[in-house]
mmCIF file of C-alpha atoms in Angstrom:
data_model
loop_
_atom_site.group_PDB
_atom_site.id
_atom_site.type_symbol
_atom_site.label_atom_id
_atom_site.label_comp_id
_atom_site.label_asym_id
_atom_site.label_seq_id
_atom_site.Cartn_x
_atom_site.Cartn_y
_atom_site.Cartn_z
ATOM 1 C CA ALA A 1 0.000 0.000 0.000
ATOM 2 C CA VAL A 2 1.111 3.520 -0.768
ATOM 3 C CA THR A 3 0.758 5.695 2.323
ATOM 4 C CA GLY A 4 2.477 8.524 4.126
ATOM 5 C CA PHE A 5 3.053 10.882 1.227
ATOM 6 C CA LEU A 6 1.186 13.324 -0.965
ATOM 7 C CA MET A 7 1.280 12.955 -4.730
ATOM 8 C CA ASP A 8 0.663 15.910 -7.021
ATOM 9 C CA GLY A 9 0.318 14.391 -10.465
ATOM 10 C CA GLN A 10 3.571 12.501 -10.920
ATOM 11 C CA LEU A 11 5.568 14.360 -8.259
ATOM 12 C CA CYS A 12 5.804 13.375 -4.613
ATOM 13 C CA VAL A 13 5.521 16.716 -2.824
ATOM 14 C CA ALA A 14 5.404 15.858 0.874
ATOM 15 C CA GLY A 15 6.062 13.025 3.284
ATOM 16 C CA ASN A 16 8.009 9.793 2.844
ATOM 17 C CA CYS A 17 8.081 9.124 -0.909
ATOM 18 C CA THR A 18 8.814 5.777 -2.569
ATOM 19 C CA SER A 19 12.047 6.210 -4.528
ATOM 20 C CA ASP A 20 13.777 2.829 -4.903
ATOM 21 C CA ALA A 21 15.688 2.552 -8.190
ATOM 22 C CA ARG A 22 14.441 -1.020 -8.571
ATOM 23 C CA LEU A 23 10.925 0.329 -9.094
ATOM 24 C CA LYS A 24 11.931 2.754 -11.853
ATOM 25 C CA LYS A 25 12.794 2.624 -15.544
ATOM 26 C CA ASN A 26 13.889 5.174 -18.152
ATOM 27 C CA ILE A 27 15.764 7.166 -15.484
ATOM 28 C CA GLN A 28 17.152 10.431 -16.883
ATOM 29 C CA THR A 29 19.234 13.068 -15.142
ATOM 30 C CA PHE A 30 18.173 16.702 -15.261
ATOM 31 C CA SER A 31 19.632 18.942 -17.927
ATOM 32 C CA PRO A 32 21.614 21.912 -16.623
ATOM 33 C CA VAL A 33 19.197 24.363 -14.999
ATOM 34 C CA LEU A 34 21.312 26.978 -13.243
ATOM 35 C CA ASP A 35 21.182 29.553 -16.049
ATOM 36 C CA LYS A 36 17.404 29.160 -16.236
ATOM 37 C CA LEU A 37 16.846 29.086 -12.495
ATOM 38 C CA VAL A 38 18.626 32.385 -11.866
ATOM 39 C CA GLN A 39 16.146 34.049 -14.216
ATOM 40 C CA LEU A 40 13.409 33.444 -11.641
ATOM 41 C CA GLN A 41 12.977 36.310 -9.198
ATOM 42 C CA PRO A 42 11.582 35.473 -5.758
ATOM 43 C CA VAL A 43 9.038 38.123 -4.797
ATOM 44 C CA SER A 44 6.553 38.862 -2.041
ATOM 45 C CA TRP A 45 3.062 40.276 -2.469
ATOM 46 C CA ASN A 46 -0.400 40.715 -1.057
ATOM 47 C CA TRP A 47 -3.280 38.962 -2.767
ATOM 48 C CA ARG A 48 -6.141 40.997 -4.200
ATOM 49 C CA ALA A 49 -8.380 38.922 -1.943
ATOM 50 C CA GLU A 50 -11.339 41.320 -1.899
ATOM 51 C CA GLU A 51 -11.481 41.301 -5.727
ATOM 52 C CA PHE A 52 -11.221 37.507 -5.984
ATOM 53 C CA PRO A 53 -13.093 36.025 -2.995
ATOM 54 C CA GLU A 54 -13.597 32.718 -4.842
ATOM 55 C CA TYR A 55 -9.869 31.983 -4.372
ATOM 56 C CA HIS A 56 -10.049 32.300 -0.562
ATOM 57 C CA PHE A 57 -6.736 34.171 -0.412
ATOM 58 C CA GLY A 58 -5.411 35.133 2.992
ATOM 59 C CA SER A 59 -4.717 38.729 3.949
ATOM 60 C CA GLY A 60 -1.056 38.275 4.912
ATOM 61 C CA ARG A 61 2.046 38.820 2.815
ATOM 62 C CA VAL A 62 3.004 35.836 0.629
ATOM 63 C CA SER A 63 6.311 34.864 -1.011
ATOM 64 C CA GLY A 64 6.921 32.929 -4.184
ATOM 65 C CA VAL A 65 7.390 33.391 -7.905
ATOM 66 C CA ILE A 66 5.218 34.863 -10.668
ATOM 67 C CA ALA A 67 3.698 32.273 -13.017
ATOM 68 C CA GLN A 68 4.377 34.337 -16.143
ATOM 69 C CA ASP A 69 8.085 34.540 -15.205
ATOM 70 C CA VAL A 70 8.282 30.809 -14.534
ATOM 71 C CA GLU A 71 6.505 30.051 -17.806
ATOM 72 C CA LYS A 72 9.272 31.799 -19.783
ATOM 73 C CA VAL A 73 11.969 29.413 -18.514
ATOM 74 C CA PHE A 74 10.088 26.333 -17.244
ATOM 75 C CA PRO A 75 6.827 26.193 -19.221
ATOM 76 C CA GLU A 76 6.162 22.631 -18.016
ATOM 77 C CA MET A 77 5.715 23.971 -14.462
ATOM 78 C CA VAL A 78 2.847 26.313 -15.373
ATOM 79 C CA SER A 79 -0.792 25.398 -15.897
ATOM 80 C CA VAL A 80 -4.008 27.359 -16.300
ATOM 81 C CA ASP A 81 -6.890 26.895 -13.860
ATOM 82 C CA ASP A 82 -10.545 26.634 -14.874
ATOM 83 C CA ARG A 83 -10.927 30.428 -14.560
ATOM 84 C CA GLY A 84 -8.010 31.118 -16.913
ATOM 85 C CA TYR A 85 -5.442 32.125 -14.280
ATOM 86 C CA LYS A 86 -1.950 30.666 -14.304
ATOM 87 C CA THR A 87 -0.754 28.298 -11.576
ATOM 88 C CA VAL A 88 2.769 27.115 -10.737
ATOM 89 C CA ASN A 89 3.689 23.579 -9.743
ATOM 90 C CA SER A 90 6.225 24.749 -7.164
ATOM 91 C CA GLY A 91 6.798 21.172 -5.951
ATOM 92 C CA LYS A 92 9.428 20.787 -8.682
ATOM 93 C CA LEU A 93 11.466 23.785 -7.466
ATOM 94 C CA PRO A 94 13.399 21.859 -4.770
ATOM 95 C CA LEU A 95 14.574 19.357 -7.403
ATOM 96 C CA LEU A 96 15.655 22.184 -9.688
ATOM 97 C CA LEU A 97 17.492 23.818 -6.790
ATOM 98 C CA LEU A 98 19.237 20.520 -6.054
ATOM 99 C CA GLN A 99 20.358 20.292 -9.684
ATOM 100 C CA ALA A 100 21.594 23.901 -9.575
ATOM 101 C CA ILE A 101 23.560 23.173 -6.395
ATOM 102 C CA ARG A 102 25.162 20.192 -8.140
ATOM 103 C CA GLU A 103 26.132 22.429 -11.074
ATOM 104 C CA LEU A 104 27.624 25.040 -8.734
ATOM 105 C CA LYS A 105 29.573 22.330 -6.886
ATOM 106 C CA THR A 106 31.014 21.002 -10.143
ATOM 107 C CA GLU A 107 31.986 24.521 -11.206
ATOM 108 C CA ASN A 108 33.483 25.225 -7.780
ATOM 109 C CA ASP A 109 35.504 21.981 -7.849
ATOM 110 C CA THR A 110 36.829 22.845 -11.317
ATOM 111 C CA LEU A 111 37.808 26.349 -10.221
ATOM 112 C CA ARG A 112 39.545 24.964 -7.111
ATOM 113 C CA GLU A 113 41.613 22.578 -9.234
ATOM 114 C CA GLU A 114 42.535 25.366 -11.639
ATOM 115 C CA PHE A 115 43.516 27.549 -8.676
ATOM 116 C CA LYS A 116 45.728 24.791 -7.236
ATOM 117 C CA LYS A 117 47.490 24.385 -10.594
ATOM 118 C CA GLU A 118 47.963 28.148 -10.959
ATOM 119 C CA ARG A 119 49.310 28.399 -7.409
ATOM 120 C CA ALA A 120 51.788 25.573 -8.030
ATOM 121 C CA GLU A 121 52.954 27.219 -11.252
ATOM 122 C CA MET A 122 53.349 30.555 -9.471
ATOM 123 C CA GLN A 123 55.383 28.950 -6.670
ATOM 124 C CA GLN A 124 57.594 27.267 -9.282
ATOM 125 C CA LEU A 125 58.128 30.585 -11.070
ATOM 126 C CA ARG A 126 58.965 32.310 -7.775
ATOM 127 C CA ALA A 127 61.550 29.636 -6.983
ATOM 128 C CA GLU A 128 63.069 30.005 -10.465
ATOM 129 C CA MET A 129 63.136 33.802 -10.125
ATOM 130 C CA LYS A 130 64.881 33.536 -6.725
ATOM 131 C CA GLU A 131 67.447 31.192 -8.205
ATOM 132 C CA GLU A 132 68.029 33.474 -11.184
ATOM 133 C CA ALA A 133 68.233 36.547 -8.933
ATOM 134 C CA GLY A 134 70.873 34.784 -6.806
ATOM 135 C CA ALA A 135 72.846 33.866 -9.908
ATOM 136 C CA LEU A 136 72.544 37.443 -11.184
ATOM 137 C CA ARG A 137 73.762 38.821 -7.827
ATOM 138 C CA ALA A 138 76.706 36.447 -7.895
ATOM 139 C CA LEU A 139 77.522 37.475 -11.450
ATOM 140 C CA VAL A 140 77.299 41.189 -10.613
ATOM 141 C CA THR A 141 79.441 40.696 -7.498
ATOM 142 C CA HIS A 142 81.970 38.725 -9.513
ATOM 143 C CA GLU A 143 82.043 41.395 -12.239
ATOM 144 C CA HIS A 144 82.389 44.107 -9.623
ATOM 145 C CA GLU A 145 85.292 42.265 -7.990
ATOM 146 C CA THR A 146 86.902 41.652 -11.402
ATOM 147 C CA VAL A 147 86.675 45.341 -12.274
ATOM 148 C CA ALA A 148 88.065 46.297 -8.853
ATOM 149 C CA VAL A 149 91.011 43.925 -9.222
ATOM 150 C CA ALA A 150 91.696 45.067 -12.786
ATOM 151 C CA SER A 151 91.670 48.717 -11.776
ATOM 152 C CA GLY A 152 93.998 47.967 -8.864
ATOM 153 C CA ARG A 153 91.693 48.768 -6.031
#
């Protein structure tokens, strides 16, 4: 029996959701979403509750996203209700955020590796410059001594 969770269409949105790989087929990873996700602007608003009493909106301030904005980048998350107003399936947002975090982690790991390589190269160049500076000092000192000896000082 399936109990203890809330299904919204094909998405488990709350509770303890069945997720065993042995029960699934045609598993596909998400495409990159970070560039799309950052186009969404979290906002807060007050509902026009007195103008739309049939929606039973509360009077307090609410936070979320605007359906028309979401539709531009994730059209599959937006539907239209029976009155013609747009709705957002916000249950998918946590999965998109998880994918974006994974993308940021990959980018961060890559940048860290590049930084380590650059740092190692810089340390190597510093060591070579110190060595060359020492050799140059020795050469200048030797030349100075040679000139002093030749001039009889």
